[in-house]
Short mmCIF file of C-alpha atoms and ligand atoms in Angstrom, two decimals:
data_model
loop_
_atom_site.label_atom_id
_atom_site.label_comp_id
_atom_site.label_asym_id
_atom_site.label_seq_id
_atom_site.Cartn_x
_atom_site.Cartn_y
_atom_site.Cartn_z
CA MET A 1 6.69 1.96 -42.74
CA ALA A 2 3.93 3.39 -44.39
CA ILE A 3 3.25 1.92 -48.03
CA GLN A 4 3.00 3.97 -51.40
CA ILE A 5 1.84 2.52 -54.47
CA THR A 6 3.87 4.47 -57.42
CA PRO A 7 1.89 3.58 -60.69
CA SER A 8 4.32 3.58 -64.11
CA ILE A 9 3.13 4.91 -66.48
CA LEU A 10 4.56 3.50 -69.32
CA ASN A 11 1.65 0.64 -69.89
CA ALA A 12 -0.30 4.23 -69.71
CA ASP A 13 -1.83 5.88 -73.44
CA LEU A 14 0.74 8.33 -74.12
CA SER A 15 -1.57 10.11 -75.74
CA ARG A 16 -4.21 10.79 -72.93
CA LEU A 17 -0.73 11.51 -70.70
CA ALA A 18 -2.74 13.17 -68.29
CA ASP A 19 -6.18 11.66 -68.08
CA GLU A 20 -4.45 8.77 -67.65
CA VAL A 21 -2.64 9.96 -64.24
CA ALA A 22 -6.56 11.22 -63.35
CA ARG A 23 -7.65 7.21 -63.00
CA ILE A 24 -5.32 6.61 -60.29
CA PRO A 25 -6.36 9.09 -57.89
CA SER A 26 -5.36 6.69 -54.86
CA ALA A 27 -1.75 6.50 -55.89
CA ASP A 28 0.75 8.08 -53.42
CA TRP A 29 2.97 9.55 -56.87
CA VAL A 30 3.13 8.55 -60.43
CA HIS A 31 5.89 6.80 -61.71
CA VAL A 32 7.68 8.08 -64.92
CA ASP A 33 10.10 5.92 -66.61
CA VAL A 34 12.67 7.50 -69.19
CA MET A 35 14.70 5.27 -70.84
CA ASP A 36 17.62 6.19 -73.88
CA ASN A 37 17.57 3.23 -76.11
CA HIS A 38 21.66 3.49 -74.89
CA PHE A 39 21.54 2.81 -71.12
CA VAL A 40 18.13 0.57 -72.03
CA PRO A 41 17.47 -0.96 -75.51
CA ASN A 42 13.99 1.07 -75.44
CA LEU A 43 13.77 4.55 -76.18
CA THR A 44 10.75 6.69 -74.19
CA ILE A 45 10.28 9.92 -73.24
CA GLY A 46 12.03 12.30 -71.32
CA LEU A 47 12.09 15.72 -70.11
CA PRO A 48 9.41 18.16 -71.65
CA VAL A 49 7.07 15.44 -71.15
CA VAL A 50 7.89 15.41 -67.47
CA GLU A 51 7.64 19.13 -67.40
CA SER A 52 3.55 19.33 -68.90
CA LEU A 53 3.50 16.16 -66.55
CA ALA A 54 4.08 18.60 -63.62
CA GLN A 55 1.63 21.13 -64.38
CA ALA A 56 -1.33 19.01 -65.22
CA THR A 57 -0.94 16.46 -62.44
CA ASP A 58 -1.19 16.75 -58.55
CA LEU A 59 0.57 14.10 -57.96
CA PRO A 60 3.89 14.09 -57.23
CA ILE A 61 5.92 12.81 -60.01
CA ASP A 62 8.99 9.56 -59.49
CA THR A 63 11.07 9.81 -62.35
CA HIS A 64 13.02 6.74 -62.84
CA LEU A 65 16.47 6.99 -64.87
CA MET A 66 17.56 4.55 -67.31
CA ILE A 67 19.79 6.65 -69.14
CA GLU A 68 23.49 6.87 -69.58
CA ASP A 69 25.43 9.78 -67.95
CA PRO A 70 22.75 10.76 -65.83
CA ASP A 71 25.20 13.15 -63.52
CA ARG A 72 24.97 15.22 -66.82
CA TRP A 73 21.14 15.05 -66.96
CA ALA A 74 19.38 13.79 -63.75
CA PRO A 75 19.97 17.23 -61.95
CA ALA A 76 16.94 18.72 -64.82
CA TYR A 77 14.48 16.37 -63.62
CA ALA A 78 14.75 18.14 -60.67
CA GLU A 79 14.21 21.06 -61.70
CA ALA A 80 11.87 19.76 -64.04
CA GLY A 81 9.48 19.45 -61.05
CA ALA A 82 9.79 15.38 -60.64
CA GLY A 83 9.41 14.99 -56.00
CA SER A 84 11.85 12.28 -56.55
CA VAL A 85 14.70 11.39 -59.15
CA THR A 86 15.96 8.05 -59.23
CA PHE A 87 19.19 7.37 -61.09
CA HIS A 88 21.09 3.91 -61.82
CA ALA A 89 23.62 2.46 -60.04
CA GLU A 90 25.48 1.55 -62.63
CA ALA A 91 24.99 4.21 -64.79
CA ALA A 92 26.45 7.66 -61.92
CA LYS A 93 30.05 8.16 -62.12
CA ALA A 94 30.23 10.02 -58.69
CA PRO A 95 26.89 8.37 -57.02
CA VAL A 96 27.39 10.42 -53.60
CA ARG A 97 27.22 13.89 -55.22
CA LEU A 98 24.25 13.71 -57.93
CA ALA A 99 22.78 12.91 -54.48
CA ARG A 100 23.72 16.02 -52.81
CA GLU A 101 22.95 17.74 -55.73
CA LEU A 102 19.02 15.93 -56.53
CA ARG A 103 18.68 17.18 -53.15
CA ALA A 104 19.91 20.54 -53.31
CA LYS A 105 17.40 21.16 -55.83
CA GLY A 106 14.97 19.80 -53.79
CA ALA A 107 13.76 17.03 -54.93
CA ARG A 108 14.50 13.11 -53.04
CA ALA A 109 17.31 11.57 -54.42
CA SER A 110 17.20 8.41 -55.23
CA MET A 111 19.67 4.95 -57.00
CA ALA A 112 18.27 2.22 -59.01
CA LEU A 113 19.89 -1.20 -58.46
CA LYS A 114 19.75 -4.05 -61.59
CA PRO A 115 18.60 -7.17 -60.94
CA ALA A 116 22.58 -8.55 -61.12
CA THR A 117 23.29 -5.54 -58.78
CA SER A 118 24.40 -6.41 -55.38
CA VAL A 119 23.59 -3.37 -52.62
CA GLU A 120 26.55 -4.28 -50.79
CA PRO A 121 29.29 -1.66 -51.99
CA TYR A 122 26.45 1.06 -51.38
CA ALA A 123 25.69 0.31 -47.91
CA ASP A 124 28.22 3.21 -46.57
CA MET A 125 26.58 5.47 -48.50
CA LEU A 126 22.37 4.77 -48.12
CA GLY A 127 22.38 7.71 -46.35
CA GLU A 128 23.17 9.94 -48.89
CA LEU A 129 19.75 8.67 -50.55
CA ASP A 130 15.45 9.13 -49.64
CA MET A 131 14.75 6.11 -51.58
CA LEU A 132 16.40 2.36 -52.98
CA LEU A 133 15.23 0.56 -55.80
CA ILE A 134 15.48 -2.51 -55.95
CA MET A 135 14.87 -3.45 -59.87
CA THR A 136 12.88 -7.42 -59.72
CA VAL A 137 13.44 -7.04 -63.63
CA GLU A 138 15.76 -6.36 -65.72
CA PRO A 139 15.01 -2.66 -67.04
CA GLY A 140 13.60 -1.58 -70.11
CA PHE A 141 10.22 -2.91 -70.48
CA GLY A 142 7.05 -2.55 -69.36
CA GLY A 143 4.94 -6.22 -68.52
CA GLN A 144 7.87 -9.03 -67.63
CA LYS A 145 8.29 -11.63 -65.23
CA PHE A 146 8.61 -10.55 -61.46
CA LEU A 147 12.30 -11.95 -60.41
CA ASP A 148 11.27 -14.06 -57.54
CA ALA A 149 15.94 -13.97 -57.29
CA CYS A 150 15.80 -10.33 -56.33
CA LEU A 151 14.30 -11.26 -53.31
CA PRO A 152 17.23 -12.39 -50.84
CA LYS A 153 18.61 -8.30 -51.71
CA ILE A 154 14.96 -6.43 -50.54
CA ARG A 155 16.07 -8.69 -47.81
CA ARG A 156 19.45 -7.68 -47.07
CA ALA A 157 18.48 -4.11 -48.63
CA ARG A 158 16.16 -3.90 -45.04
CA GLU A 159 19.30 -5.69 -42.71
CA LEU A 160 21.66 -2.03 -43.59
CA VAL A 161 18.95 0.59 -43.62
CA SER A 162 17.35 -0.76 -40.06
CA GLU A 163 21.16 -1.10 -38.25
CA ALA A 164 22.08 2.02 -40.24
CA GLY A 165 19.24 3.85 -38.59
CA LEU A 166 18.17 5.44 -41.88
CA GLU A 167 14.41 6.61 -42.94
CA LEU A 168 15.83 5.55 -46.47
CA TRP A 169 12.33 3.89 -48.55
CA LEU A 170 12.65 0.92 -50.20
CA GLN A 171 10.95 0.93 -54.09
CA VAL A 172 10.41 -2.49 -55.87
CA ASP A 173 9.59 -2.11 -59.66
CA GLY A 174 9.46 -5.00 -62.27
CA GLY A 175 6.44 -7.32 -62.48
CA VAL A 176 5.08 -6.56 -59.68
CA SER A 177 0.94 -6.97 -59.06
CA LEU A 178 -1.51 -8.58 -57.25
CA GLU A 179 0.12 -12.30 -56.70
CA THR A 180 4.05 -10.47 -56.84
CA ILE A 181 3.33 -7.48 -54.04
CA GLY A 182 3.14 -9.55 -50.77
CA ARG A 183 6.20 -11.28 -51.51
CA CYS A 184 7.85 -8.05 -51.45
CA ALA A 185 6.37 -6.60 -48.83
CA GLU A 186 7.16 -9.55 -46.75
CA ALA A 187 10.83 -8.76 -47.51
CA GLY A 188 10.73 -5.13 -46.86
CA ALA A 189 9.82 -3.70 -49.74
CA ASP A 190 7.21 -0.29 -48.37
CA VAL A 191 7.16 1.39 -51.97
CA PHE A 192 5.65 -0.55 -54.76
CA VAL A 193 5.63 0.36 -58.85
CA ALA A 194 2.79 -1.46 -60.90
CA GLY A 195 3.23 -0.94 -64.70
CA SER A 196 0.48 -3.38 -66.70
CA ALA A 197 -0.96 -4.85 -63.10
CA VAL A 198 -2.81 -0.94 -63.04
CA TYR A 199 -2.56 -0.21 -66.40
CA SER A 200 -3.87 -2.91 -68.07
CA ALA A 201 -7.26 -2.70 -65.25
CA GLU A 202 -10.84 -1.93 -66.35
CA ASP A 203 -11.10 0.49 -62.81
CA PRO A 204 -6.94 0.87 -62.16
CA ASP A 205 -8.01 2.70 -58.91
CA ALA A 206 -9.21 -0.36 -57.24
CA VAL A 207 -5.33 -1.88 -58.79
CA VAL A 208 -3.88 0.23 -56.51
CA GLU A 209 -6.10 0.31 -53.27
CA GLU A 210 -5.87 -3.41 -53.99
CA LEU A 211 -2.35 -3.51 -53.86
CA ARG A 212 -2.68 -1.18 -51.27
CA LYS A 213 -4.60 -3.87 -48.94
CA LEU A 214 -1.88 -6.88 -50.23
CA ALA A 215 1.08 -4.93 -48.83
CA THR A 216 -0.29 -4.35 -45.78
C1 DX5 B 301 10.80 -1.41 -66.45
C2 DX5 B 301 10.35 -0.14 -65.63
C3 DX5 B 301 9.35 -0.32 -64.43
C4 DX5 B 301 7.88 -1.12 -65.59
C5 DX5 B 301 7.20 -1.49 -64.81
O1 DX5 B 301 12.45 -1.45 -67.04
O2 DX5 B 301 11.40 0.68 -65.29
O3 DX5 B 301 8.68 0.95 -63.78
O4 DX5 B 301 6.99 0.39 -65.77
O5 DX5 B 301 5.60 -3.10 -65.37
P1 DX5 B 301 5.73 -4.01 -64.71
O6 DX5 B 301 4.80 -3.34 -63.97
O7 DX5 B 301 4.76 -3.74 -66.06
O8 DX5 B 301 6.34 -4.75 -64.63
ZN1 ZN B 302 10.35 2.38 -63.56
#
């Protein structure tokens, strides 16, 4: 199980996006939070920015779509060059069909669960996914406090993945920091989003390396 660090650019200087991504060369992916002000009470960036960023960096792009109607909008992110596309279980009408469509377009298919959404109802469809994102804050904003109440779900998801013998990656997102990443890794996560912990630091790449060490 390889550890991967995927910094979120939500708390970066968005007027200098390519430069900000160049500050994290040790990252495995760059995590881009797309919010539509409907699924979550915040509005960020969308398809044209992902298209431009894909041209401007060699890092693969991990898009996290906090949007309504991902069945309609998510495939375009795969076409725009995102290596991984995450839609929310709570928003998707036909998650299996959508995951298959994302894979057919060449992206890794990923599904996210908000803190109050259980993993069990999705146990039988995990084989359709390349990654499961377990939110450890309510989605919508960076800089929130890590919810320890989500740790048992990470453990349950890891058990389901092991029992089924799947290659599925388990990503955590929200409040992941030097202080909390160890707990997430211990519970079974292997892909770690960190926004404010990375971009509030003087040397973001040093924090990426530090997080990796603490998760290993
Ligand atoms: C929150 C986003 C996160 C956010 C993480 O809804 O999905 O990716 O940027 O930021 P931190 O690490 O500051 O919680
Ligand atoms: Zn995110």
